[in-house]
Amino acid sequence: MGSYTVFSFLGTTLDRARTEEKRWGKWRPNIALCQHEELPIKKLILLHPPSALPLLHLVCRDIAIVSPTTTIEPVPLEVNDPWEFEEVFSALLDFSSTYPFEDKEEYLLHMTTGTHVAQICLFLLAEARYFPAKLIQTAPVEHDESKKGSYRIIDLDLSRYDTIAQRFSFRKREKLSLLKSGIETRNEDFNRLIEQIEFVATNSPDPILLTGATGTGKSHLARQIYEVKRTHNKVLGPLVEVNCATLRGDSAMSSLFGHTKGAFTGAATARAGLLLSAHKGVLFLDEIGELGLDEQAMLLRALEEKRFLPMGADREVTSDFQLIAGTNRDLRQCVREKTFREDLLARIDLWSFHLPSLRERREDIEPNLEYELSKISGRLGMKVSFSTEARLLFLSFANKTEWYANFRGFNASITRMGTLSAHGRITENIVRDEIQRLKRQRGEPPPEEDTVFLPLQLTDSLDPFDRAQLEEVVRVCLRSSSLSEAGRELFSVSRTRKKVSNDADRLRKYLSRFGLTWDGIRSGISVTLTTVDMTNREEPAPLEYSED
Ligand SMILES: Nc1ncnc2c1ncn2[C@@H]1O[C@H](COP(=O)(O)OP(=O)(O)O)[C@@H](O)[C@H]1O
Ligand SMILES: [Mg+2]
């Protein structure tokens, strides 16, 4: 059994007895602590107020009686107010930062004495491992002549409490997945960004600016941020969402700031306006770059003073809302072009987060694919999934292509394929058609000139030199009606020098080096690939003539 070093506060109330004579008839935590044979205490570090010296001396004397082997090390702790959290915390933090803890020692923190504030501070410091110690609590026991009472040791090392640790991490994931809609995104930058946004959403009422190209998820994220704020009780009011591009002309002012009855011709009834509706909630101004300059000025004042003047009103109204703004514009450029107020920008970009385009987070294509499939499955009322080959083909395309509307374009593509799938099965043909559709949408060349999409595991293991060659070979195979026809075209020069033509055989051998077969290519080039271990594949020979 080890022997402990204990940190404890001198109990200026609990360690004190009414008279010196009667003190042995009272349970005193620090003396009681040192009375348990099975809990040998090598050293007791007694933190005490410098003014409590007489009590300190008495306690030291009594401990020497009940536990002669315990060394006592008194440490005066200078705090003006032992109920003042910051002061106590920094005094204890300073102490723990300079204390020479040793690995092989066993430390305990006695939690029974000291103010509740001091106990909370000790707990926090132990949890953060500033004190590499377990906690010990002591308590009196009824009808206990010895007055040594009971004790209990608590180990805060949560890794030892699996279920608690799991609940902690589950709570954290729960919140994070709220912002990510439960998608297990893999892109590190994006995940870090989301963690920051979550922290800011939870802890700050200041405006949040979300920037990024169209379809990167700004509007979606704004709604999720509102949910996070609401989960943490940071807002009580509603989410009021408006796309500023729809606020044009005269009605923009009254839509935002409201108007009184008769404020202008046609104002038959009074209108509260969006800012007032967002009171105690969140106002999401999407496309804030589209807001007119007058509205920008009013908005700035409403943000700074939390007050504004509705149209036609003679008294200001108050609205305390949190702002989220979204834009795909470069607002700094707008400031230079004088279409956006510099002071408003300074006010709203305190927390500015840039959402990456799909191109910048290709790792997330697959998790998003899963998510969209489950969404469309729910909508169509049947499980929608890709065949293995179709999935490889689509991912290979999705990884290379430029998604113009980012996730909006990507999601639409999956929705189309899911809708067209018979019995929820997305086949290679559906994927091929979708790829053509996407290319037509972008005005790219028609299918004949089509690029060949080699499966990702294959292209990733090839030099661009070999890839270009293989793509051309596959392209010829796809437009030929037989292996021999493709061979004739591909070996059209060297075959004239041969006595016996063996184009088909040469081509078959070339393809087999990549794990490809004619039939496989014709029915979707990835078919045979899944069975090939690319790591052990011998180096593909260049497509040159060899007499074999
Ligand atoms: N985190 C996300 N999880 C699921 N779907 C998302 C996510 N972010 C965006 N989307 C989807 O992507 C599309 C575009 O998102 P949106 O927020 O409208 O983009 P933006 O406002 O930047 O143009 C929408 O269909 C939206 O549902
Ligand atoms: Mg949007």
Coordinates of C-alpha atoms and ligand atoms in Angstrom, one line a residue:
M1 CA 0.0 0.0 0.0
G2 CA 1.3 3.4 -1.0
S3 CA 1.7 6.3 1.3
Y4 CA 0.1 9.6 0.3
T5 CA 0.9 13.2 0.0
V6 CA -2.2 15.2 0.7
F7 CA -3.1 18.8 -0.1
S8 CA -5.6 20.3 2.3
F9 CA -6.9 23.6 3.5
L10 CA -6.7 24.3 7.2
G11 CA -10.3 24.2 8.3
T12 CA -10.7 27.6 10.0
T13 CA -14.2 26.5 11.1
L14 CA -14.2 22.7 11.0
D15 CA -10.7 22.1 12.5
R16 CA -11.5 24.5 15.3
A17 CA -13.0 23.4 18.7
R18 CA -15.0 25.6 21.1
T19 CA -12.3 25.1 23.8
E20 CA -8.9 23.5 23.6
E21 CA -9.9 20.9 26.3
K22 CA -13.0 19.8 24.4
R23 CA -11.2 19.4 21.0
W24 CA -10.8 15.6 21.2
G25 CA -14.5 15.2 21.5
K26 CA -15.1 16.8 18.1
W27 CA -14.6 15.5 14.6
R28 CA -12.0 17.7 13.0
P29 CA -11.4 16.9 9.3
N30 CA -7.6 17.4 9.1
I31 CA -6.9 15.5 12.3
A32 CA -9.4 12.8 11.4
L33 CA -7.8 12.4 8.0
C34 CA -4.5 11.4 9.6
Q35 CA -6.1 8.8 11.9
H36 CA -6.7 6.0 9.4
E37 CA -4.1 3.2 9.6
E38 CA -4.9 2.0 6.2
L39 CA -4.5 5.5 4.8
P40 CA -0.9 6.3 5.7
I41 CA -0.1 10.0 5.0
K42 CA 3.5 10.7 4.5
K43 CA 3.1 14.4 4.0
L44 CA 0.2 16.8 4.6
I45 CA 0.5 20.1 2.8
L46 CA -1.7 22.5 4.8
L47 CA -2.8 25.6 2.9
H48 CA -3.8 28.3 5.4
P49 CA -4.5 31.9 5.6
P50 CA -1.5 33.7 7.1
S51 CA -3.6 35.1 9.9
A52 CA -4.6 31.7 11.2
L53 CA -1.3 30.8 12.9
P54 CA -2.6 29.8 16.4
L55 CA -5.0 27.3 14.9
L56 CA -2.4 26.0 12.5
H57 CA 0.0 25.3 15.4
L58 CA -2.7 23.5 17.4
V59 CA -3.6 21.3 14.4
C60 CA 0.0 20.5 13.7
R61 CA 0.5 19.5 17.3
D62 CA -2.5 17.2 17.3
I63 CA -1.6 15.6 14.0
A64 CA 1.8 14.9 15.5
I65 CA 0.1 13.0 18.3
V66 CA -2.3 10.9 16.1
S67 CA 0.1 10.3 13.3
P68 CA 3.8 10.8 14.3
T69 CA 5.0 9.7 10.9
T70 CA 3.2 12.5 9.0
T71 CA 5.3 15.5 8.0
I72 CA 3.3 18.7 7.9
E73 CA 4.2 21.4 5.4
P74 CA 2.3 24.6 6.1
V75 CA 1.8 26.8 3.0
P76 CA 0.4 30.3 3.6
L77 CA -2.0 31.2 0.8
E78 CA -2.6 34.9 0.4
V79 CA -6.1 35.6 -0.7
N80 CA -8.2 38.7 0.3
D81 CA -11.5 37.0 -0.2
P82 CA -11.7 33.2 -0.1
W83 CA -15.1 33.4 -1.8
E84 CA -13.8 35.3 -4.8
F85 CA -13.4 32.7 -7.6
E86 CA -10.8 34.4 -9.7
E87 CA -8.6 35.2 -6.8
V88 CA -8.7 31.7 -5.3
F89 CA -8.3 30.0 -8.6
S90 CA -5.2 32.0 -9.6
A91 CA -3.6 31.5 -6.2
L92 CA -4.2 27.7 -6.5
L93 CA -3.1 27.7 -10.1
D94 CA 0.1 29.5 -9.2
F95 CA 0.7 27.1 -6.4
S96 CA 0.1 24.0 -8.5
S97 CA 2.2 25.3 -11.4
T98 CA 5.3 25.6 -9.2
Y99 CA 4.8 22.6 -7.0
P100 CA 7.4 19.9 -7.8
F101 CA 5.0 17.0 -8.4
E102 CA 6.8 13.7 -8.9
D103 CA 5.6 10.8 -11.1
K104 CA 5.9 8.1 -8.5
E105 CA 4.1 9.9 -5.7
E106 CA 0.5 9.4 -4.9
Y107 CA -1.3 12.6 -4.3
L108 CA -4.7 13.4 -2.7
L109 CA -6.7 16.6 -2.6
H110 CA -8.7 16.9 0.6
M111 CA -12.0 18.5 -0.4
T112 CA -13.8 18.8 3.0
T113 CA -12.2 22.0 4.3
G114 CA -11.9 25.5 2.6
T115 CA -14.7 27.6 1.2
H116 CA -17.0 26.0 -1.5
V117 CA -15.3 28.3 -4.0
A118 CA -11.9 26.8 -2.9
Q119 CA -13.3 23.3 -3.3
I120 CA -14.7 24.1 -6.8
C121 CA -11.3 25.5 -7.8
L122 CA -9.5 22.4 -6.5
F123 CA -11.9 20.2 -8.4
L124 CA -11.3 22.1 -11.7
L125 CA -7.6 22.0 -11.2
A126 CA -7.6 18.3 -10.5
E127 CA -9.8 17.7 -13.5
A128 CA -7.5 19.6 -15.7
R129 CA -4.6 17.7 -14.2
Y130 CA -2.8 20.7 -12.7
F131 CA -3.0 18.7 -9.6
P132 CA -2.2 15.1 -10.7
A133 CA -4.3 14.0 -7.7
K134 CA -7.3 12.0 -6.7
L135 CA -9.9 13.7 -4.5
I136 CA -10.5 12.7 -0.9
Q137 CA -13.6 13.6 1.1
T138 CA -13.9 13.1 4.8
A139 CA -17.0 13.1 6.9
P140 CA -18.0 12.5 10.6
V141 CA -19.6 9.3 11.6
E142 CA -22.3 9.2 14.3
H143 CA -21.5 7.6 17.7
D144 CA -17.8 7.4 16.7
E145 CA -15.7 7.7 19.9
S146 CA -12.5 8.0 18.0
K147 CA -13.8 10.9 16.0
K148 CA -11.8 9.7 13.0
G149 CA -14.9 9.5 10.9
S150 CA -15.0 8.1 7.3
Y151 CA -13.3 9.0 4.0
R152 CA -13.9 8.3 0.4
I153 CA -11.4 8.6 -2.5
I154 CA -12.6 9.8 -5.9
D155 CA -10.5 9.4 -9.0
L156 CA -11.4 12.1 -11.6
D157 CA -9.6 10.3 -14.4
L158 CA -12.6 10.0 -16.6
S159 CA -10.9 7.4 -18.8
R160 CA -11.5 5.0 -16.0
Y161 CA -15.2 5.8 -16.1
D162 CA -16.1 4.5 -19.5
T163 CA -19.7 5.2 -19.5
I164 CA -19.3 8.8 -18.3
A165 CA -16.6 9.4 -20.8
Q166 CA -18.8 8.0 -23.5
R167 CA -21.6 10.2 -22.5
F168 CA -19.3 13.2 -22.6
S169 CA -18.1 12.5 -26.1
F170 CA -21.6 11.6 -27.2
R171 CA -22.8 15.0 -26.1
K172 CA -20.0 16.7 -27.9
R173 CA -20.7 14.7 -31.1
E174 CA -24.4 15.4 -30.8
K175 CA -23.7 19.2 -30.9
L176 CA -21.2 18.9 -33.7
S177 CA -23.4 16.7 -35.7
L178 CA -26.1 19.4 -35.4
L179 CA -23.9 21.8 -37.4
K180 CA -22.9 19.1 -39.8
S181 CA -26.3 17.5 -40.1
G182 CA -24.8 14.3 -38.8
I183 CA -22.5 14.0 -41.8
E184 CA -19.1 12.5 -40.8
T185 CA -17.1 15.0 -42.7
R186 CA -13.5 14.2 -43.2
N187 CA -11.9 17.4 -44.4
E188 CA -9.8 18.6 -41.5
D189 CA -10.0 22.3 -42.3
F190 CA -13.8 22.0 -42.6
N191 CA -14.1 20.1 -39.3
R192 CA -11.9 22.7 -37.5
L193 CA -14.0 25.5 -39.0
I194 CA -17.2 23.8 -37.7
E195 CA -15.8 23.4 -34.3
Q196 CA -14.9 27.1 -34.2
I197 CA -18.4 28.1 -35.4
E198 CA -19.9 25.9 -32.8
F199 CA -17.9 27.6 -30.1
V200 CA -18.7 31.1 -31.3
A201 CA -22.4 30.2 -31.7
T202 CA -22.5 28.9 -28.2
N203 CA -20.5 31.7 -26.5
S204 CA -21.0 34.9 -28.4
P205 CA -24.0 37.0 -29.2
D206 CA -22.1 39.0 -31.8
P207 CA -22.8 38.9 -35.5
I208 CA -21.5 36.0 -37.6
L209 CA -20.7 36.4 -41.2
L210 CA -20.7 33.4 -43.5
T211 CA -18.9 33.7 -46.8
G212 CA -18.4 31.3 -49.6
A213 CA -19.5 30.5 -53.2
T214 CA -23.1 29.6 -53.9
G215 CA -24.1 26.2 -52.7
T216 CA -21.3 25.8 -50.2
G217 CA -23.9 25.6 -47.4
K218 CA -24.2 29.1 -45.9
S219 CA -28.0 29.2 -45.6
H220 CA -28.1 25.6 -44.3
L221 CA -25.4 26.4 -41.7
A222 CA -27.1 29.6 -40.6
R223 CA -30.2 27.5 -39.7
Q224 CA -28.1 25.0 -37.9
I225 CA -26.3 27.7 -35.9
Y226 CA -29.7 29.0 -34.8
E227 CA -30.5 25.4 -33.6
V228 CA -27.2 25.3 -31.7
K229 CA -27.9 28.6 -30.0
R230 CA -31.4 27.5 -29.1
T231 CA -30.1 24.2 -27.7
H232 CA -27.9 26.2 -25.4
N233 CA -30.6 28.6 -24.5
K234 CA -28.7 31.5 -26.0
V235 CA -31.8 32.6 -27.9
L236 CA -35.5 32.6 -26.9
G237 CA -37.0 34.1 -30.0
P238 CA -37.5 32.8 -33.6
L239 CA -35.2 32.5 -36.6
V240 CA -36.2 35.2 -39.1
E241 CA -34.6 34.6 -42.5
V242 CA -34.6 36.9 -45.5
N243 CA -32.8 37.0 -48.7
C244 CA -31.7 40.6 -49.2
A245 CA -31.8 40.1 -53.0
T246 CA -35.6 40.0 -52.7
L247 CA -35.6 43.3 -50.8
R248 CA -35.7 45.9 -53.5
G249 CA -36.9 49.4 -53.9
D250 CA -39.2 51.2 -51.5
S251 CA -40.6 48.2 -49.8
A252 CA -37.1 47.1 -48.6
M253 CA -37.1 49.6 -45.7
S254 CA -40.6 48.7 -44.5
S255 CA -40.0 45.0 -44.8
L256 CA -36.9 45.3 -42.6
F257 CA -37.8 48.0 -40.1
G258 CA -41.6 48.1 -40.3
H259 CA -43.9 51.0 -40.7
T260 CA -46.9 52.6 -39.0
K261 CA -50.4 52.7 -40.4
G262 CA -50.5 55.3 -43.1
A263 CA -46.8 55.8 -43.2
F264 CA -47.0 56.0 -47.0
T265 CA -49.6 55.5 -49.7
G266 CA -50.8 52.0 -49.5
A267 CA -49.8 51.4 -45.9
A268 CA -53.3 50.5 -44.8
T269 CA -52.1 48.6 -41.7
A270 CA -49.0 48.8 -39.5
R271 CA -46.3 46.3 -40.1
A272 CA -43.8 45.1 -37.5
G273 CA -40.9 44.4 -39.9
L274 CA -38.3 41.6 -39.8
L275 CA -36.0 43.1 -37.3
L276 CA -38.7 43.4 -34.7
S277 CA -40.0 39.9 -35.4
A278 CA -36.5 38.7 -34.7
H279 CA -36.5 40.2 -31.2
K280 CA -34.6 37.8 -28.8
G281 CA -34.0 35.5 -31.7
V282 CA -31.7 35.4 -34.8
L283 CA -32.0 37.5 -37.9
F284 CA -30.4 35.7 -40.9
L285 CA -29.7 38.2 -43.7
D286 CA -28.7 36.1 -46.6
E287 CA -26.9 37.8 -49.5
I288 CA -26.3 40.8 -47.4
G289 CA -24.2 42.3 -50.2
E290 CA -27.5 43.0 -52.0
L291 CA -28.8 45.4 -49.3
G292 CA -29.2 49.0 -50.3
L293 CA -27.0 51.7 -48.8
D294 CA -29.8 53.3 -46.8
E295 CA -30.9 50.0 -45.3
Q296 CA -27.3 49.3 -44.5
A297 CA -27.1 52.5 -42.4
M298 CA -30.3 51.7 -40.6
L299 CA -29.1 48.2 -39.9
L300 CA -25.8 49.4 -38.5
R301 CA -27.6 51.6 -36.0
A302 CA -30.0 48.8 -35.1
L303 CA -27.0 46.5 -34.4
E304 CA -25.2 49.1 -32.3
E305 CA -28.0 50.6 -30.4
K306 CA -30.5 47.8 -30.6
R307 CA -33.0 50.5 -31.6
F308 CA -34.4 51.9 -34.8
L309 CA -37.2 54.0 -36.2
P310 CA -39.9 52.3 -38.2
M311 CA -41.2 54.3 -41.2
G312 CA -43.6 56.9 -40.3
A313 CA -43.1 56.4 -36.5
D314 CA -42.1 59.2 -34.2
R315 CA -40.7 56.8 -31.6
E316 CA -37.9 54.3 -31.9
V317 CA -38.5 50.6 -31.1
T318 CA -36.2 48.2 -29.5
S319 CA -35.2 44.8 -30.9
D320 CA -32.5 42.7 -29.4
F321 CA -31.6 40.1 -32.1
Q322 CA -28.4 38.2 -33.0
L323 CA -27.4 38.6 -36.6
I324 CA -26.1 36.0 -39.1
A325 CA -25.2 37.4 -42.5
G326 CA -24.4 35.4 -45.6
T327 CA -22.8 36.5 -48.8
N328 CA -21.0 35.1 -51.8
R329 CA -19.6 38.5 -52.6
D330 CA -16.2 39.9 -51.6
L331 CA -17.6 42.6 -49.3
R332 CA -14.2 44.3 -49.1
Q333 CA -14.3 44.7 -52.9
C334 CA -17.9 46.1 -52.5
V335 CA -16.6 48.6 -49.9
R336 CA -14.0 49.7 -52.5
E337 CA -16.7 50.0 -55.1
K338 CA -18.8 52.0 -52.5
T339 CA -21.7 49.6 -52.7
F340 CA -21.2 48.4 -49.1
R341 CA -20.6 50.5 -46.0
E342 CA -17.2 50.0 -44.5
D343 CA -18.6 50.6 -40.9
L344 CA -21.2 47.9 -41.4
L345 CA -18.6 45.5 -42.6
A346 CA -16.4 46.2 -39.7
R347 CA -19.4 45.5 -37.4
I348 CA -20.4 42.2 -39.0
D349 CA -17.1 40.6 -39.8
L350 CA -16.0 40.2 -36.2
W351 CA -16.7 36.5 -36.7
S352 CA -16.2 35.8 -40.3
F353 CA -16.2 32.2 -41.6
H354 CA -15.4 31.2 -45.1
L355 CA -17.1 28.0 -46.3
P356 CA -14.8 26.0 -48.7
S357 CA -16.1 24.9 -52.1
L358 CA -16.7 21.3 -52.8
R359 CA -13.4 21.3 -54.8
E360 CA -11.5 22.2 -51.6
R361 CA -13.1 19.3 -49.7
R362 CA -13.2 16.3 -52.0
E363 CA -12.8 14.0 -49.0
D364 CA -16.3 14.9 -48.1
I365 CA -17.9 13.9 -51.3
E366 CA -18.4 10.3 -50.1
P367 CA -19.9 11.2 -46.7
N368 CA -22.2 13.7 -48.4
L369 CA -23.1 11.0 -51.0
E370 CA -24.2 8.7 -48.2
Y371 CA -26.2 11.5 -46.5
E372 CA -28.0 12.5 -49.7
L373 CA -28.8 8.9 -50.5
S374 CA -30.4 8.5 -47.1
K375 CA -32.3 11.7 -47.6
I376 CA -33.7 10.7 -50.9
S377 CA -34.4 7.2 -49.6
G378 CA -36.6 8.8 -47.0
R379 CA -38.3 11.0 -49.6
L380 CA -39.0 8.2 -52.1
G381 CA -40.0 5.8 -49.4
M382 CA -37.4 3.1 -50.5
K383 CA -33.8 2.4 -50.0
V384 CA -31.8 4.1 -52.8
S385 CA -28.3 2.8 -53.4
F386 CA -25.6 2.5 -56.1
S387 CA -24.4 -0.7 -57.6
T388 CA -20.7 -1.1 -56.7
E389 CA -19.6 -0.3 -60.3
A390 CA -22.0 2.7 -60.6
R391 CA -20.7 4.1 -57.3
L392 CA -17.1 3.8 -58.4
L393 CA -17.9 5.5 -61.7
F394 CA -19.8 8.3 -60.1
L395 CA -17.2 8.9 -57.4
S396 CA -14.4 8.9 -59.9
F397 CA -16.3 11.6 -61.9
A398 CA -17.4 13.6 -58.9
N399 CA -13.8 13.7 -57.6
K400 CA -12.5 15.2 -60.8
T401 CA -15.2 17.4 -62.0
E402 CA -15.8 21.1 -61.2
W403 CA -19.1 21.3 -59.3
Y404 CA -20.3 24.7 -60.3
A405 CA -23.0 25.1 -57.7
N406 CA -21.0 23.1 -55.2
F407 CA -23.2 21.0 -52.9
R408 CA -26.4 22.3 -54.5
G409 CA -25.3 20.9 -57.8
F410 CA -24.0 17.7 -56.3
N411 CA -27.1 17.1 -54.3
A412 CA -29.3 17.8 -57.3
S413 CA -27.3 15.2 -59.3
I414 CA -27.9 12.5 -56.7
T415 CA -31.6 13.4 -56.4
R416 CA -31.9 13.0 -60.2
M417 CA -30.2 9.6 -60.2
G418 CA -32.2 8.4 -57.2
T419 CA -35.4 9.5 -58.8
L420 CA -34.5 7.7 -62.1
S421 CA -33.4 4.5 -60.4
A422 CA -35.8 1.6 -60.7
H423 CA -36.5 0.0 -57.4
G424 CA -33.8 2.2 -55.8
R425 CA -30.9 0.8 -57.7
I426 CA -28.6 3.3 -59.3
T427 CA -26.8 1.5 -62.2
E428 CA -23.8 2.4 -64.3
N429 CA -26.1 3.5 -67.1
I430 CA -27.9 5.9 -64.9
V431 CA -24.6 7.3 -63.8
R432 CA -23.3 7.6 -67.4
D433 CA -26.5 9.4 -68.4
E434 CA -26.1 11.8 -65.5
I435 CA -22.5 12.5 -66.3
Q436 CA -23.6 13.4 -69.9
R437 CA -26.4 15.5 -68.5
L438 CA -24.1 17.5 -66.3
K439 CA -21.7 18.0 -69.2
R440 CA -24.4 19.2 -71.5
Q441 CA -25.6 21.6 -68.7
R442 CA -22.1 23.1 -68.9
G443 CA -22.0 23.2 -72.6
E444 CA -19.2 20.6 -72.8
P445 CA -18.5 18.4 -75.9
P446 CA -21.0 15.6 -76.7
P447 CA -20.5 11.9 -75.7
E448 CA -18.3 10.9 -78.7
E449 CA -15.5 13.1 -77.5
D450 CA -16.1 11.9 -74.0
T451 CA -13.4 11.6 -71.4
V452 CA -13.0 8.1 -70.0
F453 CA -13.4 7.8 -66.3
L454 CA -11.0 5.2 -65.0
P455 CA -11.8 4.0 -61.5
L456 CA -10.1 6.0 -58.8
Q457 CA -7.9 3.2 -57.4
L458 CA -6.5 2.7 -60.8
T459 CA -5.8 6.3 -61.8
D460 CA -4.3 7.0 -58.4
S461 CA -1.7 4.4 -58.9
L462 CA -0.7 5.5 -62.4
D463 CA 1.7 8.1 -63.8
P464 CA 0.0 10.7 -65.9
F465 CA 2.0 9.2 -68.8
D466 CA 0.4 5.8 -68.4
R467 CA -3.0 7.2 -67.5
A468 CA -3.3 9.1 -70.7
Q469 CA -2.3 6.1 -72.7
L470 CA -4.8 3.8 -70.9
E471 CA -7.6 6.3 -71.2
E472 CA -7.0 6.5 -75.0
V473 CA -7.0 2.7 -75.2
V474 CA -10.3 2.4 -73.2
R475 CA -11.8 5.1 -75.3
V476 CA -11.0 3.1 -78.5
C477 CA -12.4 -0.1 -76.9
L478 CA -15.6 1.7 -76.0
R479 CA -16.3 2.8 -79.6
S480 CA -15.2 -0.5 -81.2
S481 CA -17.4 -3.5 -81.8
S482 CA -14.8 -6.1 -81.0
L483 CA -11.4 -6.6 -79.4
S484 CA -9.9 -7.2 -82.8
E485 CA -11.4 -4.0 -84.2
A486 CA -9.9 -2.0 -81.3
G487 CA -6.6 -3.8 -81.7
R488 CA -6.5 -3.0 -85.4
E489 CA -7.0 0.7 -84.7
L490 CA -4.5 0.8 -81.8
F491 CA -1.7 -1.1 -83.6
S492 CA -2.4 0.2 -87.1
V493 CA 1.2 1.0 -87.8
S494 CA 3.1 -1.8 -86.2
R495 CA 0.7 -4.5 -87.4
T496 CA 1.7 -3.8 -91.0
R497 CA 5.2 -5.0 -90.2
K498 CA 4.0 -8.3 -88.9
K499 CA 3.5 -11.6 -90.8
V500 CA 0.7 -12.7 -88.6
S501 CA -1.6 -10.2 -87.0
N502 CA -2.2 -10.7 -83.3
D503 CA -3.7 -7.3 -82.4
A504 CA -6.5 -8.8 -80.2
D505 CA -4.0 -10.8 -78.2
R506 CA -1.7 -7.8 -77.7
L507 CA -4.5 -5.6 -76.6
R508 CA -5.8 -8.3 -74.2
K509 CA -2.4 -8.6 -72.6
Y510 CA -2.0 -4.9 -72.2
L511 CA -5.4 -4.5 -70.6
S512 CA -4.7 -7.5 -68.2
R513 CA -1.7 -5.6 -66.8
F514 CA -4.2 -3.1 -65.3
G515 CA -6.7 -5.8 -64.3
L516 CA -9.0 -4.9 -67.2
T517 CA -10.8 -7.1 -69.7
W518 CA -12.6 -6.4 -72.9
D519 CA -15.9 -7.5 -71.4
G520 CA -15.3 -5.6 -68.3
I521 CA -14.7 -2.4 -70.2
R522 CA -17.8 -2.9 -72.3
S523 CA -20.0 -3.4 -69.3
G524 CA -18.4 -0.6 -67.3
I525 CA -14.7 -0.4 -66.8
S526 CA -14.6 -0.8 -63.1
V527 CA -16.2 -4.3 -63.2
T528 CA -13.1 -6.4 -63.0
L529 CA -11.1 -4.0 -61.0
T530 CA -12.6 -4.7 -57.6
T531 CA -10.9 -8.1 -57.7
V532 CA -7.4 -6.8 -58.6
D533 CA -4.9 -6.0 -55.9
M534 CA -3.3 -2.9 -57.4
T535 CA -0.4 -2.9 -55.0
N536 CA 1.0 -6.2 -56.3
R537 CA 0.4 -5.4 -60.0
E538 CA 3.5 -5.5 -62.1
E539 CA 4.6 -2.3 -63.8
P540 CA 2.5 -1.9 -66.9
A541 CA 4.6 -2.1 -70.0
P542 CA 4.3 0.7 -72.5
L543 CA 2.2 0.0 -75.5
E544 CA 5.0 -0.8 -77.7
Y545 CA 5.5 -3.8 -80.0
S546 CA 7.1 -6.8 -78.5
E547 CA 7.5 -10.1 -80.4
D548 CA 5.9 -12.6 -78.1
Ligands
LIG1 N1 -24.0 20.6 -43.9 C1 -24.9 20.2 -44.8 N2 -25.5 19.1 -44.7 C2 -26.4 18.7 -45.6 N3 -26.7 19.4 -46.7 C3 -26.1 20.6 -46.8 C4 -25.2 21.0 -45.9 N4 -24.7 22.2 -46.3 C5 -25.4 22.5 -47.4 N5 -26.2 21.5 -47.8 C6 -27.1 21.4 -48.9 O1 -26.4 22.0 -50.0 C7 -27.3 22.8 -50.8 C8 -26.7 24.2 -50.8 O2 -26.7 24.7 -49.4 P1 -27.1 26.2 -49.1 O3 -27.0 26.4 -47.7 O4 -28.4 26.6 -49.8 O5 -25.9 27.0 -49.8 P2 -25.6 28.5 -50.0 O6 -26.6 29.3 -49.1 O7 -24.2 28.7 -49.6 O8 -25.9 28.8 -51.4 C9 -28.6 22.6 -50.1 O9 -29.3 21.7 -50.9 C10 -28.3 22.2 -48.7 O10 -29.4 21.4 -48.3
MG2 MG -28.0 30.7 -49.5

